Coordinates of N, CA, C and O in Angstrom, one line a residue:
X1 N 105.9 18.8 15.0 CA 106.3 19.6 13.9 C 106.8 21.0 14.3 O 107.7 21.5 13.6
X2 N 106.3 21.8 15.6 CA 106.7 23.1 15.9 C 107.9 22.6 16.3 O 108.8 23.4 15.8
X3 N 108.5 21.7 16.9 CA 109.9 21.9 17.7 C 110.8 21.7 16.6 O 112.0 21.9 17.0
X4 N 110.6 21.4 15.2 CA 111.6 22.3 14.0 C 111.9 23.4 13.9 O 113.0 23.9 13.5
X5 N 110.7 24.0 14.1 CA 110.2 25.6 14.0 C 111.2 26.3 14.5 O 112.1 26.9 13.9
X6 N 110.9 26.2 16.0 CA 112.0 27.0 17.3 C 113.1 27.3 16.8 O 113.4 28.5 16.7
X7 N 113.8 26.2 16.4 CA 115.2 26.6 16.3 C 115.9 27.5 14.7 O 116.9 27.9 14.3
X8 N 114.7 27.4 14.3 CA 115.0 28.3 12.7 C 114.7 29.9 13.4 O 115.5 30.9 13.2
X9 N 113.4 29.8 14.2 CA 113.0 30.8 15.0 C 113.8 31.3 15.8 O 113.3 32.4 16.0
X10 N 114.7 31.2 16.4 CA 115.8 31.4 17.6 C 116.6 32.3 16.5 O 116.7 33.6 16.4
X11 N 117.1 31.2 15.9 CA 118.4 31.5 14.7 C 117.9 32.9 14.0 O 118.9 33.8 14.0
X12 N 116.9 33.3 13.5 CA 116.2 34.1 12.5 C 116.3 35.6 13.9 O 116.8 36.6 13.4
X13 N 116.1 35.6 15.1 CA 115.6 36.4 15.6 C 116.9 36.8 16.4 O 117.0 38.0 17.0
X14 N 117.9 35.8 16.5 CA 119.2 36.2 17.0 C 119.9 37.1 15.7 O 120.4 38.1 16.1
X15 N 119.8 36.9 14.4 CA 120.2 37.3 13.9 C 119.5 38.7 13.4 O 120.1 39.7 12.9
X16 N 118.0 38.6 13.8 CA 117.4 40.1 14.1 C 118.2 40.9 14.3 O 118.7 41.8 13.7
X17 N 118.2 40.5 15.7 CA 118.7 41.5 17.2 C 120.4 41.9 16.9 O 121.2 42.8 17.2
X18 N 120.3 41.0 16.2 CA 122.6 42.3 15.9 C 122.2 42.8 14.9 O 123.2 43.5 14.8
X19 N 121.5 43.0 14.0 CA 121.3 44.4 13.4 C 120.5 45.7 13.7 O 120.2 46.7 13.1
X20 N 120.1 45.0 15.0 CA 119.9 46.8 15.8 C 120.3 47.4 16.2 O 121.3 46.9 16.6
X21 N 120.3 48.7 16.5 CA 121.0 49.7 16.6 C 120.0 50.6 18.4 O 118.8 51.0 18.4
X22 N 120.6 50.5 19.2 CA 119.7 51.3 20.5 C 119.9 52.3 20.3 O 119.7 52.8 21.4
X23 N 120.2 53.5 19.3 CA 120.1 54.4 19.3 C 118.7 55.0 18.7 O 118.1 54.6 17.8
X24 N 118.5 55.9 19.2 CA 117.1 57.0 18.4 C 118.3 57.5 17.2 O 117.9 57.1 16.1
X25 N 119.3 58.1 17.1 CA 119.9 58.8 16.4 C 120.2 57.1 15.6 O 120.6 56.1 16.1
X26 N 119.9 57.3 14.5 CA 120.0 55.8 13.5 C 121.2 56.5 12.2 O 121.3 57.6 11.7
X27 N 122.1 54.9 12.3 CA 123.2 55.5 11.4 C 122.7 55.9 10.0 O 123.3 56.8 9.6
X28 N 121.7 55.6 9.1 CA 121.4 55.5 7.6 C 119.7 56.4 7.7 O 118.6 56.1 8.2
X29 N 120.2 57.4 7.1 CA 118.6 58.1 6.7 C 117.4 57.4 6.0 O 116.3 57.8 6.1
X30 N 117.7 56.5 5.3 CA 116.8 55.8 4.3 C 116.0 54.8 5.1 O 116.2 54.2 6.1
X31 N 114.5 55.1 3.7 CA 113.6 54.1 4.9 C 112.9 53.3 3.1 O 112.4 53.7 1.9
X32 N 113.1 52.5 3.7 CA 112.3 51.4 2.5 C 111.0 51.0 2.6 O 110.8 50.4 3.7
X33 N 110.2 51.3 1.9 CA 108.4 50.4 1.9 C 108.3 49.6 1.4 O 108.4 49.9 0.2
X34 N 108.2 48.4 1.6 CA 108.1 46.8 0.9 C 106.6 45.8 1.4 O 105.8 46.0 2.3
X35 N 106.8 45.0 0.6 CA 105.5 44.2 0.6 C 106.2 43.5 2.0 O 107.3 43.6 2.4
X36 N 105.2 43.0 2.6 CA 105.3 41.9 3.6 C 105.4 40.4 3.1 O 105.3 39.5 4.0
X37 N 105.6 40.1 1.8 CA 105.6 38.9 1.4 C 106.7 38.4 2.2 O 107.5 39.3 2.5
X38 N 107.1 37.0 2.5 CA 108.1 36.2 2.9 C 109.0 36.2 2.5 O 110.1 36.0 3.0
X39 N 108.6 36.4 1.3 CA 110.1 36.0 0.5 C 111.0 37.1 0.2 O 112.1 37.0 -0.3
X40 N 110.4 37.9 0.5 CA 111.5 39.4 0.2 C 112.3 39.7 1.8 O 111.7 40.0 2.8
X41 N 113.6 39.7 1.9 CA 114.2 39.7 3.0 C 114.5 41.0 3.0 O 115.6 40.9 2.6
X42 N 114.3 42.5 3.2 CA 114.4 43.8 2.8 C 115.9 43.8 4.1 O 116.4 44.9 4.1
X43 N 116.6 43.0 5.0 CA 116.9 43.1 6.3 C 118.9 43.2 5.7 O 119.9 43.5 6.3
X44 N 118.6 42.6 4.2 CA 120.2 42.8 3.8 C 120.5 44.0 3.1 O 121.4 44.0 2.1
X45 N 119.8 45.3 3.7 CA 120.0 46.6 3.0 C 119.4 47.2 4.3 O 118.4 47.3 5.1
X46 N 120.9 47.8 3.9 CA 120.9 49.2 5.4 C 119.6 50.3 5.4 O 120.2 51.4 5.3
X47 N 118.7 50.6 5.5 CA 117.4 51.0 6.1 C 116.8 50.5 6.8 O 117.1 49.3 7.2
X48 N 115.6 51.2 7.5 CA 114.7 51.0 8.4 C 113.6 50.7 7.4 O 113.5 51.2 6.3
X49 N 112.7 49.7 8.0 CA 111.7 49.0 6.8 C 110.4 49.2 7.3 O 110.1 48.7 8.4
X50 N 109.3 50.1 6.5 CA 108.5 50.0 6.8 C 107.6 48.7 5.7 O 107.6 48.7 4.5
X51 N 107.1 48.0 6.3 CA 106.2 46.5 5.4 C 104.8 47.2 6.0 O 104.5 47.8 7.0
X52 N 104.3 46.5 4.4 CA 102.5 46.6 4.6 C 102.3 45.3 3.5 O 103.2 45.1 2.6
X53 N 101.2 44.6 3.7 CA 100.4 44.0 2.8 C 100.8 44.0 1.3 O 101.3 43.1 0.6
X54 N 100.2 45.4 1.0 CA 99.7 45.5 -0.3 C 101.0 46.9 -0.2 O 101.1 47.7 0.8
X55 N 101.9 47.1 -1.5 CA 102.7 48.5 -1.2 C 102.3 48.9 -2.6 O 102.9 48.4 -3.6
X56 N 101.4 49.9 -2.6 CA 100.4 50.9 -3.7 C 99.3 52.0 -3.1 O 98.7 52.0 -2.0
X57 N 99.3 52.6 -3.7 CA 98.6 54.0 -3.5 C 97.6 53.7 -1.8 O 97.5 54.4 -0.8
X58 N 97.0 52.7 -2.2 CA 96.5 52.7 -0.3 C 97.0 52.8 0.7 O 96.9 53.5 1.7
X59 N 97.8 51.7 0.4 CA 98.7 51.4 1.3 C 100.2 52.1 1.7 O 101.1 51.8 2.6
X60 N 100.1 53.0 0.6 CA 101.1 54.0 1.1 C 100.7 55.2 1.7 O 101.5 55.9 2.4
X61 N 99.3 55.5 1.6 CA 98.4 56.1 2.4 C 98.9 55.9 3.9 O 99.5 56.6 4.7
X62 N 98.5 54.8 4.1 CA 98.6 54.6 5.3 C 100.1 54.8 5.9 O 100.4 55.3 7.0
X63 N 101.3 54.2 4.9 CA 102.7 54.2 5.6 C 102.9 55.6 5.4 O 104.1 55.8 5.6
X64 N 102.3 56.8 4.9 CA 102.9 57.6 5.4 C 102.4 57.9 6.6 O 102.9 58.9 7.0
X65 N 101.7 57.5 7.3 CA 101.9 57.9 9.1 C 103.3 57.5 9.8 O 103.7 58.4 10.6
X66 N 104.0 56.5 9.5 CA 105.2 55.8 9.6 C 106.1 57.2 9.3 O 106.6 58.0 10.1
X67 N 106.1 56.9 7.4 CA 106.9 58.5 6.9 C 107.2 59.5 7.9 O 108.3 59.8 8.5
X68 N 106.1 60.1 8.1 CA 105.9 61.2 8.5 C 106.8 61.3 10.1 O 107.5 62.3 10.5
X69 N 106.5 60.2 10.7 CA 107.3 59.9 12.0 C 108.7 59.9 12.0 O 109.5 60.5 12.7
X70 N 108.9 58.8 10.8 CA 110.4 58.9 10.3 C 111.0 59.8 9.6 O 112.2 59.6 9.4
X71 N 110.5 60.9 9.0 CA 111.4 62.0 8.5 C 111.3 62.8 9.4 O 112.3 63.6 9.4
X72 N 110.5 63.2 10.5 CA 110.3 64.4 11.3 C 111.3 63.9 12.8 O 112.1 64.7 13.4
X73 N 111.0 62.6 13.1 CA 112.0 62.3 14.2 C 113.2 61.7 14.2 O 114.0 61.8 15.1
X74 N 113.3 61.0 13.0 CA 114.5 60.8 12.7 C 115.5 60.9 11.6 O 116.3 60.0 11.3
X75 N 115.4 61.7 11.2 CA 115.6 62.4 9.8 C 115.8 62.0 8.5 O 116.8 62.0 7.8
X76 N 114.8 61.5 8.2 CA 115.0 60.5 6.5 C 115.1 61.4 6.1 O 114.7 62.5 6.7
X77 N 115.5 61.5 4.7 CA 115.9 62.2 4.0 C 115.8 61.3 2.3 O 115.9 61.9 1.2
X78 N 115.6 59.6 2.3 CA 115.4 59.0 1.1 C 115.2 58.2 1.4 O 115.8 57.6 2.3
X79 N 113.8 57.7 0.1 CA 112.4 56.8 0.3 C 112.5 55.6 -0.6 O 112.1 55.8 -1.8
X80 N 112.9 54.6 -0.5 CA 112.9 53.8 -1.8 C 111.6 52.8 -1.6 O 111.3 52.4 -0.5
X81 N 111.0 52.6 -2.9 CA 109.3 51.8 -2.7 C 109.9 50.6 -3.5 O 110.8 50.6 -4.4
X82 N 109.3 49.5 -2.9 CA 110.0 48.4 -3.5 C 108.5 47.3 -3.9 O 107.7 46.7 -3.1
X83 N 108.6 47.2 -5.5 CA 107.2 46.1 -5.1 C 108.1 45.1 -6.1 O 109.1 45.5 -6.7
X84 N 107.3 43.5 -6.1 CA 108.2 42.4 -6.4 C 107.2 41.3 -7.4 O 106.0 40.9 -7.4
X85 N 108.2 41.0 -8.1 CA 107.7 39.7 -9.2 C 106.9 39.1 -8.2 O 107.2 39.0 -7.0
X86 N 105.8 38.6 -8.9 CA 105.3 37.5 -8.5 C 104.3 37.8 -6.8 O 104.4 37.3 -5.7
X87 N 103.4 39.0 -7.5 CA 103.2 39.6 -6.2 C 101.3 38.9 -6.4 O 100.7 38.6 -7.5
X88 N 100.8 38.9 -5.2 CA 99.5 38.2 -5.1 C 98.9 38.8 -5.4 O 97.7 38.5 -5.6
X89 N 99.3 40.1 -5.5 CA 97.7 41.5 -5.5 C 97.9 41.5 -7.5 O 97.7 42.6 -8.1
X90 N 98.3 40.5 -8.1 CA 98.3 40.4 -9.8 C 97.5 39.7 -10.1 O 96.9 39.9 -11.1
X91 N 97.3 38.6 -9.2 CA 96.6 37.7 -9.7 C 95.0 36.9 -9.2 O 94.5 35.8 -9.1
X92 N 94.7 38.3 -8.8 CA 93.0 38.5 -8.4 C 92.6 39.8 -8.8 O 93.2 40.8 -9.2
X93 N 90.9 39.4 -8.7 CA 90.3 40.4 -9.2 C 89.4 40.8 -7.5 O 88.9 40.0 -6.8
X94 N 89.3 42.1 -7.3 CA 88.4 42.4 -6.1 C 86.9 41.4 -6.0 O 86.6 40.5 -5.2
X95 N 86.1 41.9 -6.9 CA 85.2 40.9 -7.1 C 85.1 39.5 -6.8 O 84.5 38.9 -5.9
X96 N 85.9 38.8 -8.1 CA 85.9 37.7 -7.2 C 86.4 37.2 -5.8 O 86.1 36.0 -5.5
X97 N 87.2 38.2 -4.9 CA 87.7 37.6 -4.1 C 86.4 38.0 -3.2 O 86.3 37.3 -2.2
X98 N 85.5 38.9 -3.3 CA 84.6 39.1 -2.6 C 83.4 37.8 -2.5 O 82.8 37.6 -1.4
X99 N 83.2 37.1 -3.5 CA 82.3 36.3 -3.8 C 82.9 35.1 -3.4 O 82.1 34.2 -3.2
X100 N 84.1 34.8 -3.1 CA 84.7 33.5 -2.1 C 84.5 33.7 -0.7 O 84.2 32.7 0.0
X101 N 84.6 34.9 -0.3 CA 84.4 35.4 1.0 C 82.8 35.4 1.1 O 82.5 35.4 2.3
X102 N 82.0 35.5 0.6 CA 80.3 35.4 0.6 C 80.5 33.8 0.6 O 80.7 33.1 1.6
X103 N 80.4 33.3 -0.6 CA 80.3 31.6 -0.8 C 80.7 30.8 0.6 O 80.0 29.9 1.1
X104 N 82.0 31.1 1.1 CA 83.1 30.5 2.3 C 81.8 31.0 3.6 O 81.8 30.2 4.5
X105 N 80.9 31.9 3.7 CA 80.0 32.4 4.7 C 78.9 32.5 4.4 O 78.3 33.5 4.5
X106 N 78.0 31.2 3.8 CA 76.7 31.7 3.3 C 75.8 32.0 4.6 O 75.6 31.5 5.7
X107 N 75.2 33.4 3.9 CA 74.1 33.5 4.4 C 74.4 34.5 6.3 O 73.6 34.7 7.2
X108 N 75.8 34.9 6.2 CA 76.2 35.7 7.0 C 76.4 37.3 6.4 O 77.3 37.7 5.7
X109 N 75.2 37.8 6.9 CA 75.3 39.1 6.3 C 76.1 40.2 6.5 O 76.3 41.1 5.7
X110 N 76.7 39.9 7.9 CA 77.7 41.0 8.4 C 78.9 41.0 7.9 O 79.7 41.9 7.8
X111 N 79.0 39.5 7.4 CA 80.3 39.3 6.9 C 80.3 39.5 5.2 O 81.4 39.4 4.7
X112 N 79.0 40.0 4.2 CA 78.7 40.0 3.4 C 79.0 41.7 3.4 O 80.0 42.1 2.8
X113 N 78.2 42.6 4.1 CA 78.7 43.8 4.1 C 79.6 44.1 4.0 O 79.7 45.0 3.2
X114 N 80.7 43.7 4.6 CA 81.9 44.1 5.4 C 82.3 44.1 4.1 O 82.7 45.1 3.6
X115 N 82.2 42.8 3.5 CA 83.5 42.2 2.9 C 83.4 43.4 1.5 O 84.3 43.8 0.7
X116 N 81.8 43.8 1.3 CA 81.4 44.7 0.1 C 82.1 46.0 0.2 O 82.5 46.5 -0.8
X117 N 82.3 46.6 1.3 CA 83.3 48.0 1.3 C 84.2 48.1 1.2 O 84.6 49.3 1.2
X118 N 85.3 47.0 1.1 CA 86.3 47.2 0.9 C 87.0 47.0 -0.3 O 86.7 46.0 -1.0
X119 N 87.9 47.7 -0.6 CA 88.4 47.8 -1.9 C 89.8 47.4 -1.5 O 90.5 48.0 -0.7
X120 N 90.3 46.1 -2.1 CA 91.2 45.2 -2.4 C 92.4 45.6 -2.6 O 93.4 45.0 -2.2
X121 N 92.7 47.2 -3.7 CA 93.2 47.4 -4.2 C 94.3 46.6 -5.5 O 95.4 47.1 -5.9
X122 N 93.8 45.7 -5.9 CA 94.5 44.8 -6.7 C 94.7 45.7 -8.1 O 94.1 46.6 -8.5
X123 N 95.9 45.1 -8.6 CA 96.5 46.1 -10.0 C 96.7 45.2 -10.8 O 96.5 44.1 -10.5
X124 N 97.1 45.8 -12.2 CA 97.5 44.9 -13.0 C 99.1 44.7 -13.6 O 99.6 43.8 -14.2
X125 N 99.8 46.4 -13.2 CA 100.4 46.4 -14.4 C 101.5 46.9 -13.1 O 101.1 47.8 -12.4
X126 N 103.2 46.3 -12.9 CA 103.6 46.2 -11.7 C 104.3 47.8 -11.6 O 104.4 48.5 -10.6
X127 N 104.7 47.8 -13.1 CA 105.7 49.4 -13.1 C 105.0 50.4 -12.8 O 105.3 51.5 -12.3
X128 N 103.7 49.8 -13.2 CA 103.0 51.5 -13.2 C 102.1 51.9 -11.5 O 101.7 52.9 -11.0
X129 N 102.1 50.8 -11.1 CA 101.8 50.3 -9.6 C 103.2 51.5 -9.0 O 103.1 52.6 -8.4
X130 N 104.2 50.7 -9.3 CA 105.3 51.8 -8.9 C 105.8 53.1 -8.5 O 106.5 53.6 -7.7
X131 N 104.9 53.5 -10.0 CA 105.0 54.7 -10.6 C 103.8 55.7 -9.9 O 103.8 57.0 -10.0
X132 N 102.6 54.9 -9.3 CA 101.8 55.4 -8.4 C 102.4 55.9 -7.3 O 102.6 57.1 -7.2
X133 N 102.7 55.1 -6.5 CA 103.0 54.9 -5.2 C 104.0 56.1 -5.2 O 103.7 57.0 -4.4
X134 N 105.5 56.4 -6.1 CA 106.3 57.6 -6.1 C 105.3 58.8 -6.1 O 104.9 59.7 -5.3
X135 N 105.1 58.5 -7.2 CA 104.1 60.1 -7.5 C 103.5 60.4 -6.3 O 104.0 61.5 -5.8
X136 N 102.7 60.0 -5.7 CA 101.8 60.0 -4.6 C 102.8 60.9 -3.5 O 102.8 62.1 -3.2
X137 N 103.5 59.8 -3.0 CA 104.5 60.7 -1.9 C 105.1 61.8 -2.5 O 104.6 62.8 -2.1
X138 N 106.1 62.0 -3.5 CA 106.6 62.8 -4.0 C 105.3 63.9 -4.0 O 105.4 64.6 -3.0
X139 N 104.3 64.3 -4.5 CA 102.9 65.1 -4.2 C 102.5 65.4 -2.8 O 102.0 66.5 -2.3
X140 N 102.8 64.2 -2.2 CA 102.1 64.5 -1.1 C 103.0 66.0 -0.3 O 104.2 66.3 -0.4
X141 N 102.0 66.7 0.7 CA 102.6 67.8 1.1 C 103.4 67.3 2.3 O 104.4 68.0 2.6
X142 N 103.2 66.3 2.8 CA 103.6 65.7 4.2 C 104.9 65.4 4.1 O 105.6 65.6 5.1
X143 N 105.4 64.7 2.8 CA 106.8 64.5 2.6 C 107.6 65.5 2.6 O 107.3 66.6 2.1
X144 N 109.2 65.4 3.4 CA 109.9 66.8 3.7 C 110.3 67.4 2.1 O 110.5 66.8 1.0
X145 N 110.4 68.0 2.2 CA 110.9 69.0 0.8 C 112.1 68.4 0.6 O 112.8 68.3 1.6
X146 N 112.7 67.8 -0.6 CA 114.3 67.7 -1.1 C 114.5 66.1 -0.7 O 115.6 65.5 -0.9
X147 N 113.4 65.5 -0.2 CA 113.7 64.0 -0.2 C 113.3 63.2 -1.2 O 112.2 63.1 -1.7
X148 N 115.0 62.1 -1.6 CA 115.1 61.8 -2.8 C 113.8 60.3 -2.7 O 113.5 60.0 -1.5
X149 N 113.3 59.8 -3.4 CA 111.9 59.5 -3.2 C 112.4 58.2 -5.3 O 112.2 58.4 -6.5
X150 N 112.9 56.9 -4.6 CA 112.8 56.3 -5.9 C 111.8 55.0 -5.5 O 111.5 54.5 -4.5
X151 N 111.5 54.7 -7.0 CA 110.7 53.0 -6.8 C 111.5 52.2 -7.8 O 112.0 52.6 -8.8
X152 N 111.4 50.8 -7.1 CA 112.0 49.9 -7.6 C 111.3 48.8 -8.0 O 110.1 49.1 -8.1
X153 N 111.5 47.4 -8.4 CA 111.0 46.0 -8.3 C 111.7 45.1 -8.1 O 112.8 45.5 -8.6
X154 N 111.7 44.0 -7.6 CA 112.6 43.1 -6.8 C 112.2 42.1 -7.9 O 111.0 42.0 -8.3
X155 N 113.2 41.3 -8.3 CA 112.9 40.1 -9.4 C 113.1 39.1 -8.2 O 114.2 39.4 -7.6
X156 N 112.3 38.0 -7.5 CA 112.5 37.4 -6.8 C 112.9 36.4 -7.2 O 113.2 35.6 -6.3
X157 N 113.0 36.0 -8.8 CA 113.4 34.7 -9.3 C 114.5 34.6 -9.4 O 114.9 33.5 -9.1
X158 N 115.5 35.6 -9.8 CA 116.8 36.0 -9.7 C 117.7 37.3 -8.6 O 118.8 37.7 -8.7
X159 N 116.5 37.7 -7.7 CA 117.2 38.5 -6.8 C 117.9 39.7 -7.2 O 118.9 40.2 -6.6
X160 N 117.4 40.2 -8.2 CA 118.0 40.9 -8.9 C 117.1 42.7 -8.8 O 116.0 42.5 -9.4
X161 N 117.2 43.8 -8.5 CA 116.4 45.0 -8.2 C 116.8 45.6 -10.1 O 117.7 45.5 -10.8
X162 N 115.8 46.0 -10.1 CA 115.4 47.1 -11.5 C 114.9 48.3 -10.7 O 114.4 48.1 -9.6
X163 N 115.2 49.7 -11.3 CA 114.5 50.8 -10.8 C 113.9 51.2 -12.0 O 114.4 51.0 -13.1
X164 N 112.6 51.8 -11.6 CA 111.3 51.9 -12.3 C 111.9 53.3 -12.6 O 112.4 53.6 -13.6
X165 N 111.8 54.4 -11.0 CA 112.0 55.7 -11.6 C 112.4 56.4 -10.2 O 112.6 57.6 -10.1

């Protein structure tokens, strides 16, 4: 089964590699935050891509360390947040995913802890998920002054981008 793999794998990674650029000085100031889902190809729009998991108020937490690197060393100047139809963090609740992860480990306590501190971050409502995540950076002090800062949503059924704000 893997030696189908390879050759999609080859193909996918050759075509990586000619859209890089060896320079530190990068032609396009824009840096995109997108889900890491599969299905979103962020790679046919000229930016540098920062992917996480989950792309909402936590998790933009965290990509601004990225931000921060990328507007200071390489001069971004505009942020576009991109979250998408049909996204997994809609269709759970923290709770119960904690209680599959206990049930899946009975009677493992370490893994019962663990799994209790963490907050999932699951949402319900996709625009306003959006509308977090801008707000957030645009507030935050860390973001450079005068960087244009929009969110979007990706219709993955029709490929089609809406902007939220």
């Amino acid at each position: 089964m893997t030696r189908h793999l390879h050759p999609q794998v080859d193909a996918q990674a050759s075509s990586w590699v000619s859209l890089q650029t060896p320079s530190r000085s990068l032609p396009f100031p824009g840096r995109k935050i997108t889900c890491m889902d599969a299905r979103i190809n962020p790679f046919k729009q000229l930016a540098h891509i920062i992917r996480h998991g989950v792309c909402f108020f936590f998790t933009l937490k965290d990509a601004l360390r990225s931000l921060i690197i990328s507007q200071r060393f390489l001069g971004t100047r505009e942020i576009t947040v991109y979250h998408h139809t049909g996204c997994g963090m809609v269709t759970f609740r923290g709770p119960e995913l904690k209680r599959l992860v206990k049930w899946a480990s009975p009677g493992d306590d370490a893994c019962a802890a663990q799994v209790d501190v963490i907050d999932f971050l699951e949402f319900k409502d996709l625009e306003e998920s959006v509308r977090d995540d801008v707000k957030f950076l645009k507030e935050s002090p860390l973001s450079v002054e005068g960087t244009r800062i929009t969110g979007w949503i990706q219709h993955l059924e029709t490929g089609e981008h809406t902007r939220v704000i």
